[in-house]
Short mmCIF file of C-alpha atoms in Angstrom, two decimals:
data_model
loop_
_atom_site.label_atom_id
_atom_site.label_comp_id
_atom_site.label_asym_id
_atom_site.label_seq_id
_atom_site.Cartn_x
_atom_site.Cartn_y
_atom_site.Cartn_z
CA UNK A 1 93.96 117.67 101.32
CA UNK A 2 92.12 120.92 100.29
CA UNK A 3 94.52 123.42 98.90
CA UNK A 4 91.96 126.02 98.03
CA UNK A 5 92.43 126.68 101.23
CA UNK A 6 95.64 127.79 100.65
CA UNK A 7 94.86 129.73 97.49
CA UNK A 8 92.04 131.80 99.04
CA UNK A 9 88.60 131.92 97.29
CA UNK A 10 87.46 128.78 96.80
CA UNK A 11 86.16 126.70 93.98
CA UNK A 12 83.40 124.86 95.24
CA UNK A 13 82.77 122.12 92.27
CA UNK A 14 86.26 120.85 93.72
CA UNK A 15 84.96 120.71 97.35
CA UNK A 16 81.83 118.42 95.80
CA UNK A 17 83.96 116.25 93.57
CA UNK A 18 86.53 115.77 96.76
CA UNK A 19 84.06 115.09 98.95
CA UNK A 20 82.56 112.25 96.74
CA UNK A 21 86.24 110.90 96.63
CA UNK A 22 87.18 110.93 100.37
CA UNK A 23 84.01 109.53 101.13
CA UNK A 24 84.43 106.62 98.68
CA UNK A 25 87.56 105.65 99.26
CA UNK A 26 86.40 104.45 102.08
CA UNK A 27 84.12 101.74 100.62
CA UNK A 28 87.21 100.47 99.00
CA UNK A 29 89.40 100.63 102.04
CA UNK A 30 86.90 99.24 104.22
CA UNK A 31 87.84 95.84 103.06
CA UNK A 32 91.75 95.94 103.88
CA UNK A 33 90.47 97.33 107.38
CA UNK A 34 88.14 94.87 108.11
CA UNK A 35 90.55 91.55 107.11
CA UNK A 36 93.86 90.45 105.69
CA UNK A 37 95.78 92.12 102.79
CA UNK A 38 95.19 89.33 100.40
CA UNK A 39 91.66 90.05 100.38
CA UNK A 40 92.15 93.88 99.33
CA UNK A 41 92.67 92.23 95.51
CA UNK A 42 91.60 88.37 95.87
CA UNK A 43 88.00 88.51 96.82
CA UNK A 44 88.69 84.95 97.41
CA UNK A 45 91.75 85.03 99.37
CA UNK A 46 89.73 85.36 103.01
CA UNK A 47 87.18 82.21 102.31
CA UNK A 48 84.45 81.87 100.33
CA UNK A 49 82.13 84.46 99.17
CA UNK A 50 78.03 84.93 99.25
CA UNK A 51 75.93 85.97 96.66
CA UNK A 52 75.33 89.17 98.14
CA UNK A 53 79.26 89.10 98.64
CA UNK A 54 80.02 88.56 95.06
CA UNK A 55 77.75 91.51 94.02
CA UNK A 56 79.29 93.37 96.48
CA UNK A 57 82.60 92.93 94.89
CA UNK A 58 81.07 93.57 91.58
CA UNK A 59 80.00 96.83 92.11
CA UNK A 60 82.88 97.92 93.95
CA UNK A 61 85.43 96.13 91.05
CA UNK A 62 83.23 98.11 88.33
CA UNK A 63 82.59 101.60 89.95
CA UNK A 64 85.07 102.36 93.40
CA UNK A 65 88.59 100.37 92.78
CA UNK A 66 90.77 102.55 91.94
CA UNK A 67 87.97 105.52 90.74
CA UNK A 68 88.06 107.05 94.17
CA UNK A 69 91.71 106.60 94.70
CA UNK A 70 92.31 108.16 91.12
CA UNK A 71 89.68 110.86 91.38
CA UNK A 72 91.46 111.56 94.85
CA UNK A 73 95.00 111.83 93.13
CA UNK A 74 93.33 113.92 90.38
CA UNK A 75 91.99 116.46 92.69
CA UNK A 76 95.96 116.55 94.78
CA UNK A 77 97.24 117.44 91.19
CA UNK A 78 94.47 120.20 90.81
CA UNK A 79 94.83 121.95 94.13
CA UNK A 80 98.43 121.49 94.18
CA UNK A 81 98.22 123.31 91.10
CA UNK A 82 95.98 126.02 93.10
CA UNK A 83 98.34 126.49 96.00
CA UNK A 84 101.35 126.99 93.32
CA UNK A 85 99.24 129.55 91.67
CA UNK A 86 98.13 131.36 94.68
CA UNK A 87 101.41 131.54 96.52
CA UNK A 88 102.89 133.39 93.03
CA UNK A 89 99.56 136.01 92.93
CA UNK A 90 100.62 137.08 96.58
CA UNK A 91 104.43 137.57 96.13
CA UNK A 92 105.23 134.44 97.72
CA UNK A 93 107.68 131.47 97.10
CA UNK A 94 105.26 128.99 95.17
CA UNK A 95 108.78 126.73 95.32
CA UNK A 96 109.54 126.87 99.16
CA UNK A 97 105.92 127.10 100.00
CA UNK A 98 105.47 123.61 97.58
CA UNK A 99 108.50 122.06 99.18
CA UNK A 100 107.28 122.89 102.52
CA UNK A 101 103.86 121.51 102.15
CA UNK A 102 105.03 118.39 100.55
CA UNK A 103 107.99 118.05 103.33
CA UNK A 104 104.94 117.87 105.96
CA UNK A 105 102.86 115.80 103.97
CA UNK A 106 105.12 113.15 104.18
CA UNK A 107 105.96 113.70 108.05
CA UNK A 108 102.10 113.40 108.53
CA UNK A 109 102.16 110.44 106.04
CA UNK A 110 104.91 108.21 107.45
CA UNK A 111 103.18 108.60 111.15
CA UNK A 112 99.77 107.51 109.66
CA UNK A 113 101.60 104.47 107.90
CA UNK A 114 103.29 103.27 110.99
CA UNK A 115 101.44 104.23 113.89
CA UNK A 116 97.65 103.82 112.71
CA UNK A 117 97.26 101.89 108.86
CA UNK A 118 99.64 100.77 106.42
CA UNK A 119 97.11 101.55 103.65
CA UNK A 120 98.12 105.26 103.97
CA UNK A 121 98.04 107.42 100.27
CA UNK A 122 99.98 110.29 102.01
CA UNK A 123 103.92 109.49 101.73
CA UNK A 124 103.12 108.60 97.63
CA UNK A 125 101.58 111.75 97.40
CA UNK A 126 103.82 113.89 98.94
CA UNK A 127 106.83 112.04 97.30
CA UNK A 128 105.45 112.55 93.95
CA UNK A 129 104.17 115.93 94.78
CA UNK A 130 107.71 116.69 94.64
CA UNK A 131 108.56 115.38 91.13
CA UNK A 132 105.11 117.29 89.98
CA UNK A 133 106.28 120.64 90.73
CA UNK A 134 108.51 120.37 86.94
CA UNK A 135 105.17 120.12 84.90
CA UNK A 136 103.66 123.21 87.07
CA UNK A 137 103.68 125.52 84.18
CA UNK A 138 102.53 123.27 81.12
CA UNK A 139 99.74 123.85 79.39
CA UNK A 140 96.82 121.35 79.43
CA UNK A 141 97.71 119.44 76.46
CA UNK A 142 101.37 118.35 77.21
CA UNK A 143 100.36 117.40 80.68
CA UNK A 144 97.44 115.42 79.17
CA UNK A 145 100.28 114.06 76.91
CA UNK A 146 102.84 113.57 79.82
CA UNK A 147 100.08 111.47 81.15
CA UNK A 148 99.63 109.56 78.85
CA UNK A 149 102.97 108.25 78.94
CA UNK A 150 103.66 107.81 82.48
CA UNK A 151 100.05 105.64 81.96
CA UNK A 152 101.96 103.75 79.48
CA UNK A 153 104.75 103.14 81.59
CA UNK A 154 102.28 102.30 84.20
CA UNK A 155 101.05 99.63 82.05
CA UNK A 156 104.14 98.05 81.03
CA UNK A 157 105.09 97.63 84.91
CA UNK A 158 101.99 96.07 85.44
CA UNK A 159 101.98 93.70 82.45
CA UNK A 160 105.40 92.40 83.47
CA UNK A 161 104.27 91.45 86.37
CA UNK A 162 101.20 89.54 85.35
CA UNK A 163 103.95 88.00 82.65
CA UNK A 164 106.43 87.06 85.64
CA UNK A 165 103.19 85.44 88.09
CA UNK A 166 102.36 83.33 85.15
CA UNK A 167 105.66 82.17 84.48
CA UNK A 168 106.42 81.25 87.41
CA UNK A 169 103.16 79.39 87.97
CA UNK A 170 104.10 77.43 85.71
CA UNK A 171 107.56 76.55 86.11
CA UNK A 172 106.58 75.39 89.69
CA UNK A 173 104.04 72.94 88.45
CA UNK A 174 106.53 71.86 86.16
CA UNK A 175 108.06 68.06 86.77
CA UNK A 176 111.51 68.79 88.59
CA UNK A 177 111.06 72.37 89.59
CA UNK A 178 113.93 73.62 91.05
CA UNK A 179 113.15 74.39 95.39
CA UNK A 180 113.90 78.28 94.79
CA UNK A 181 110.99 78.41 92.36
CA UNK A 182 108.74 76.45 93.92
CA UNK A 183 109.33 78.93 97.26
CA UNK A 184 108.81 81.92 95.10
CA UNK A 185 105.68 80.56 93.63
CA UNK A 186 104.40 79.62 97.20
CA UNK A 187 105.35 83.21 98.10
CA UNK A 188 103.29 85.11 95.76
CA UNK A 189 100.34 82.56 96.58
CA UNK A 190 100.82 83.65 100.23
CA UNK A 191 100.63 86.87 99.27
CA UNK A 192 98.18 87.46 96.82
CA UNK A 193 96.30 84.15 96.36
CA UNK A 194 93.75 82.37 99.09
CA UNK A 195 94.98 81.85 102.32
CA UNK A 196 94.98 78.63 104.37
CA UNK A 197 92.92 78.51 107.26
CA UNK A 198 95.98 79.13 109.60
CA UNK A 199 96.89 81.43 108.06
CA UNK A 200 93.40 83.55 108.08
CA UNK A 201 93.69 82.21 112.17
CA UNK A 202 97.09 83.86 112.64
CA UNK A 203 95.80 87.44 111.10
CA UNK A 204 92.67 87.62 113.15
CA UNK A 205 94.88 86.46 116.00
CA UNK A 206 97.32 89.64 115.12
CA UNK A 207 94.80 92.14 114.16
CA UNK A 208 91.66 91.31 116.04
CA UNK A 209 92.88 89.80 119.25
CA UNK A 210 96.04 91.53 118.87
CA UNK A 211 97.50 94.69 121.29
CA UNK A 212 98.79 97.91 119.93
CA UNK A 213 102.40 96.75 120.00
CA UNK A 214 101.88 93.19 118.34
CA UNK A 215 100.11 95.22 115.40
CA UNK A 216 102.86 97.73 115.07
CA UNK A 217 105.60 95.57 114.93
CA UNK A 218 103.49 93.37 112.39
CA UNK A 219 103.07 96.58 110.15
CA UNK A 220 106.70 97.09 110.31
CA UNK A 221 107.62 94.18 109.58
CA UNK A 222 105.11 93.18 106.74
CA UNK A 223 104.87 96.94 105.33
CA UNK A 224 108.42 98.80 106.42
CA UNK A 225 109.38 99.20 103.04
CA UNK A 226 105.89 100.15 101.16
CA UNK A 227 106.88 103.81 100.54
CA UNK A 228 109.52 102.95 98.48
CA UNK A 229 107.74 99.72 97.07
CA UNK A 230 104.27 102.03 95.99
CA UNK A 231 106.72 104.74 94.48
CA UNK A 232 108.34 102.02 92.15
CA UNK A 233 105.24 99.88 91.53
CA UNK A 234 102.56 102.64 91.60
CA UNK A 235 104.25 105.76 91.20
CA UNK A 236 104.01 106.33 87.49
CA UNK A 237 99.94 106.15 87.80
CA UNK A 238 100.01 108.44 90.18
CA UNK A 239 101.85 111.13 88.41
CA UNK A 240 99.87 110.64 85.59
CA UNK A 241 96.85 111.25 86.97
CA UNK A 242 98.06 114.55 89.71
CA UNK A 243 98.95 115.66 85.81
CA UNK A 244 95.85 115.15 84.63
CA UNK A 245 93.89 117.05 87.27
CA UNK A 246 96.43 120.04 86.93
CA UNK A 247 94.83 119.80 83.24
CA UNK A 248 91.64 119.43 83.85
CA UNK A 249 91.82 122.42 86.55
CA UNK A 250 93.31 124.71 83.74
CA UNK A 251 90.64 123.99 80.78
CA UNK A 252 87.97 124.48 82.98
CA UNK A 253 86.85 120.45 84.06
CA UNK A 254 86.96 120.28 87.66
CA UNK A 255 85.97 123.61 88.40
CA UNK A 256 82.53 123.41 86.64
CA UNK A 257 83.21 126.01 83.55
CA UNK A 258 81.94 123.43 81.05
CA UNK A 259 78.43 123.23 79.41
CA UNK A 260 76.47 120.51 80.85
CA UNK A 261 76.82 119.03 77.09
CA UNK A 262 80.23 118.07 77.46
CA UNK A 263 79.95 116.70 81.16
CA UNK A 264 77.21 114.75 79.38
CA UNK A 265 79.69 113.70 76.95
CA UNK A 266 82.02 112.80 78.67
CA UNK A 267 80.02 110.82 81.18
CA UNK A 268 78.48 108.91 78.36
CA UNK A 269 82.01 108.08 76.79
CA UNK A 270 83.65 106.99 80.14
CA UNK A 271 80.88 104.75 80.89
CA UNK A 272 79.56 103.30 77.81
CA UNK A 273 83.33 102.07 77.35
CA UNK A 274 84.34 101.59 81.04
CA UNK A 275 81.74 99.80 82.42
CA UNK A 276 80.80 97.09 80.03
CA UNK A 277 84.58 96.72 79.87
CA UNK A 278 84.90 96.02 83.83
CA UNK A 279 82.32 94.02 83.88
CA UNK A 280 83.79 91.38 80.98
CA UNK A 281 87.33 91.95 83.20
CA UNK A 282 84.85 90.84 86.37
CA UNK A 283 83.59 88.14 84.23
CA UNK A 284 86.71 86.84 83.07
CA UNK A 285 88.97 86.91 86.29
CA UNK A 286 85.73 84.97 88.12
CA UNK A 287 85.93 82.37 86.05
CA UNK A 288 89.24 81.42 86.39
CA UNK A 289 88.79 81.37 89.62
CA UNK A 290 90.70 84.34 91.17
CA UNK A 291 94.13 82.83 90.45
CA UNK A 292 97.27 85.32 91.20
CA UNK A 293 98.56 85.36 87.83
CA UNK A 294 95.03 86.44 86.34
CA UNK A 295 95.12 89.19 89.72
CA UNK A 296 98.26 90.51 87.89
CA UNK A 297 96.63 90.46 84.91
CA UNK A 298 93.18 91.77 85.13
CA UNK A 299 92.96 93.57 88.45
CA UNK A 300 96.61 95.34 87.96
CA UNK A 301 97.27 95.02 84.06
CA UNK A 302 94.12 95.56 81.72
CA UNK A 303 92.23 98.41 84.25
CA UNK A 304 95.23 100.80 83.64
CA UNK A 305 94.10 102.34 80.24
CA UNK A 306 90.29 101.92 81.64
CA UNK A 307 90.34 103.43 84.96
CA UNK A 308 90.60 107.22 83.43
CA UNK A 309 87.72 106.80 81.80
CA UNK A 310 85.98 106.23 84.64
CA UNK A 311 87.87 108.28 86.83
CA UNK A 312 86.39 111.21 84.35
CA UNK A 313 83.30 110.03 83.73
CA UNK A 314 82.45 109.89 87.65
CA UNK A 315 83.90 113.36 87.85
CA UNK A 316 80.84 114.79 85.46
CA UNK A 317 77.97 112.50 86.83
CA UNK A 318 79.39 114.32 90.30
CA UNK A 319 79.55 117.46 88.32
CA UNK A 320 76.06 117.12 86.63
CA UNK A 321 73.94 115.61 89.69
CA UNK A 322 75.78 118.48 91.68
CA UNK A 323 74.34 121.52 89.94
CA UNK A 324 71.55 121.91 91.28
CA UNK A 325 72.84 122.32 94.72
CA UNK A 326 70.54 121.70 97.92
CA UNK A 327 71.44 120.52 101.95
CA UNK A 328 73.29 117.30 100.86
CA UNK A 329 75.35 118.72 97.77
CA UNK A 330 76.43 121.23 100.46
CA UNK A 331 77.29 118.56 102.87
CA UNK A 332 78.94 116.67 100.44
CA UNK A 333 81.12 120.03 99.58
CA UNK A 334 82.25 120.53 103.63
CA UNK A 335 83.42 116.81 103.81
CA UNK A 336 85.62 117.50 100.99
CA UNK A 337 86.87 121.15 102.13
CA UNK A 338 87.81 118.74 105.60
CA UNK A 339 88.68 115.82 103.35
CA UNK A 340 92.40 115.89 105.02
CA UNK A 341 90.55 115.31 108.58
CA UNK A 342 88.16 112.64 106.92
CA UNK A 343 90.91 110.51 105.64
CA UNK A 344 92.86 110.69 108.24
CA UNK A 345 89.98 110.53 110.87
CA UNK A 346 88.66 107.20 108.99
CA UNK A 347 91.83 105.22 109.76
CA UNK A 348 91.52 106.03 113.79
CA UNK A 349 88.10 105.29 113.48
CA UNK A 350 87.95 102.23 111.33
CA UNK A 351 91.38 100.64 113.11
CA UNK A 352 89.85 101.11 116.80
CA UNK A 353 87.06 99.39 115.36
CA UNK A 354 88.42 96.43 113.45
CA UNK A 355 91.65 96.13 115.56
CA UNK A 356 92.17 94.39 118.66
CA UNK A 357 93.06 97.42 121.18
CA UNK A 358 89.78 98.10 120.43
CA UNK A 359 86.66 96.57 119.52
CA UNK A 360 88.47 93.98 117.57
CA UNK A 361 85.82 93.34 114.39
CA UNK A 362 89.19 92.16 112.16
CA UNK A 363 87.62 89.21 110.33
CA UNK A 364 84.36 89.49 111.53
CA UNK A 365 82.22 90.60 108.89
CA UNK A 366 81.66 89.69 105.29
CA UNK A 367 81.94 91.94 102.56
CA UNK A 368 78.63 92.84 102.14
CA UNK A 369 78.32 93.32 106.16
CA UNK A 370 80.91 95.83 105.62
CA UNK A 371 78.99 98.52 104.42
CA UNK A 372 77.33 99.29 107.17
CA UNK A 373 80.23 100.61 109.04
CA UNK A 374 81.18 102.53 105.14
CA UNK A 375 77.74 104.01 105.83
CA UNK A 376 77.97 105.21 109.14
CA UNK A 377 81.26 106.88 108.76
CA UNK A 378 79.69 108.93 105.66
CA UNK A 379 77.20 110.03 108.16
CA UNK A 380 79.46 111.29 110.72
CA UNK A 381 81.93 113.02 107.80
CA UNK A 382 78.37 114.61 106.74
CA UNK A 383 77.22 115.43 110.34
CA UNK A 384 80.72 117.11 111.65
CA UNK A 385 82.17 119.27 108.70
CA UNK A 386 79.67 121.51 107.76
CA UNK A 387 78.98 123.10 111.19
CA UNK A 388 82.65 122.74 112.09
CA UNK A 389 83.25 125.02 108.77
CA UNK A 390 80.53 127.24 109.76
CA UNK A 391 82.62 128.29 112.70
CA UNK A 392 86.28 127.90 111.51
CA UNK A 393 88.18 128.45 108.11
CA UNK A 394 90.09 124.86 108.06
CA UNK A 395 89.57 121.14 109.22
CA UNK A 396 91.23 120.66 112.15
CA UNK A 397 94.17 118.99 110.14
CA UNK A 398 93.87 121.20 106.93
CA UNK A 399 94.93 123.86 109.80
CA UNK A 400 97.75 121.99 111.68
CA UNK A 401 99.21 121.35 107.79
CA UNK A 402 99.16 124.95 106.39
CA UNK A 403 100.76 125.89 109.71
CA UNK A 404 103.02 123.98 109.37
CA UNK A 405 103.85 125.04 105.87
CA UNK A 406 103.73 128.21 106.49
CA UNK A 407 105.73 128.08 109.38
CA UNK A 408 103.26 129.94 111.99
CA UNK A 409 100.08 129.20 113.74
CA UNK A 410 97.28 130.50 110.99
CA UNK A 411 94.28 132.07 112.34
CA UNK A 412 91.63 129.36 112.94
CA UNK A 413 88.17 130.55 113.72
CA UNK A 414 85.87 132.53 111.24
CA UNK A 415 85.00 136.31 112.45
CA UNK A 416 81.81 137.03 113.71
CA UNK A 417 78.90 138.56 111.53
CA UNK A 418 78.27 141.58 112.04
#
């Protein structure tokens, strides 16, 4: 999902900072990979967690949900922003050259979704890409302020949600709860809270014992609607946050222009408020045990105003540690000008791991197990996109996309030195 690709030189603090993202989305994703749904949100939800489990899920609830996804969405909003730009300094149609990369987004998207992982980010992206193209010529303050509100918004969803889970919790434990409530309750425990052990035994059976077929159908069935479901439900977040990267690549942010005071700043800021506040959210929804209403409320509700903060403040650590460049910075910088191929390349690779039509893993490991396989896909994202990108200009699908888009094969490998 590089688009200063499409917009000819490139900016490589962008590369860095989207290289960091693609390659930690992956420690969050790993989990809905590796077992059931529920567990994606209820550490609980897929039995009983270690120690080294629990810190696990710690770290990853304080510094990688929904950073790497937002950082991610903030960097779409940034080179979207880039592509726009560079189609208009060339004479082109920023409009049908938008449309057109958005249209094959979500072609690419909706293939990923059904045919390899229903945990794909591409058909929200490319649906929302859409709506973004209206704020393309604010300035950075009204889309900061646009975001603002859609975050709002965002929050309000979110809160009614956590209000509805603990109403309902409660009407179905009341004496003489009427049958419809009582299934709706057991629903959204199904769904979100732990699972019974037959449960767990009929997702391994589907997912790690399962054949291509069984699994696809599953998907379908379970996850048929979830474009239309994540637009509603998560849409608004997303907007806000493809705005505020088309800010932050305007005044400078994400492309490295600021003194290394204010990336300072605004690392200190993000973190001294984000991170003690996670942690109290981690302390609180622990001790109530992981119940779905208190999901609702911390994991969805109360991280909405937080997670920008941290979404920014990881941006300048990146930003900071980055500066001084060397061999891994420079890795780091190829996996995110291939970060399209990474993403994409992570769900064949994780899936014919963890699924059964291939090594069938699906409920095998714990959650602190699962880092090992996190680790050794960094390593091959490190190991294959710099010397691919030595020799040609794209990632293999950064190249089939802006063909695509464009409408005609684009030339692939670099020219020789001379």
């Amino acid at each position: 999902m590089s688009a200063a690709t499409e917009a000819g030189e490139r900016i490589e603090t962008l590369d860095i900072v989207r290289g960091v993202a693609v390659m930690g989305i992956l420690a969050m994703n790993i989990v809905a990979f590796a077992m059931p749904f529920q567990a994606y949100m209820n550490p609980v939800a897929f039995g009983a967690m270690s120690n080294a489990d629990f810190v696990s899920w710690i770290f990853s609830f304080i510094f990688i949900d929904g950073k790497m996804r937002g950082l991610f969405s903030f960097l779409f909003g940034a080179s979207m922003l880039l592509v726009i730009q560079g189609a208009a300094s060339k004479g082109e149609s920023p409009k049908k050259l938008h449309y057109r990369r958005m249209f094959w987004l979500l072609v690419i998207g909706l293939v990923h979704l059904y045919g390899i992982w229903f945990g794909d980010i591409l058909v929200g992206y490319a649906l929302i890409g859409m709506i973004a193209w209206a704020f393309r010529d604010q300035p950075p303050r009204a889309l900061i302020g646009w975001g603002t509100a859609l975050l709002f918004v965002q929050l309000l969803v979110f809160a009614g949600l956590a209000a509805s889970s603990m109403y309902l919790s409660q009407a179905a434990a009341a004496p003489g709860a009427a049958a419809e409530t009582v299934r709706e309750w057991q629903n959204l425990q199904r769904e979100f809270g732990a699972m019974t052990p037959q449960a767990m035994a009929q997702e391994v059976r589907i997912y790690g014992q399962g054949g291509y077929s069984g699994i696809f159908f599953d998907r379908l069935a379970d996850h048929g609607w979830a474009p239309v479901k994540g637009l509603l439900l998560f849409g608004w977040e997303t907007l806000a946050y493809f705005l505020f990267g088309m800010a932050a690549l305007q005044n400078g942010f994400l492309t490295g222009a600021w003194p290394i005071e204010r990336y300072r700043k605004a690392l200190l800021i993000g973190f001294g408020i984000g991170v003690p506040a996670y942690a109290l959210l981690a302390w609180i929804i622990a001790s109530d045990g992981f119940s779905v209403p208190m999901i609702f409320a911390v994991v969805m509700a109360a991280t909405v105003p937080l997670r920008p903060l941290m979404v920014v403040a990881t941006a300048a650590l990146i930003i900071i540690v980055s500066r001084r460049g060397g061999w891994l910075v420079g890795r780091i910088a190829a996996a995110g000008r291939a970060a399209f191929t990474n993403y994409l390349g992570t769900s064949v690779v994780m899936t014919a791991l963890f699924y059964g039509y291939g090594i069938g893993l699906f409920g095998e490991l714990s959650r602190i197990e699962l880092w090992l396989p996190v680790v050794a896909m960094w390593a091959i994202m490190l190991l294959w996109s710099k010397p691919w990108l030595d020799r040609y200009r794209y990632g293999p699908l950064e190249w089939l996309w802006r063909s695509l888009a464009r409408g005609a094969l684009q030339p692939m490998r670099k020219p020789l030195a001379a």
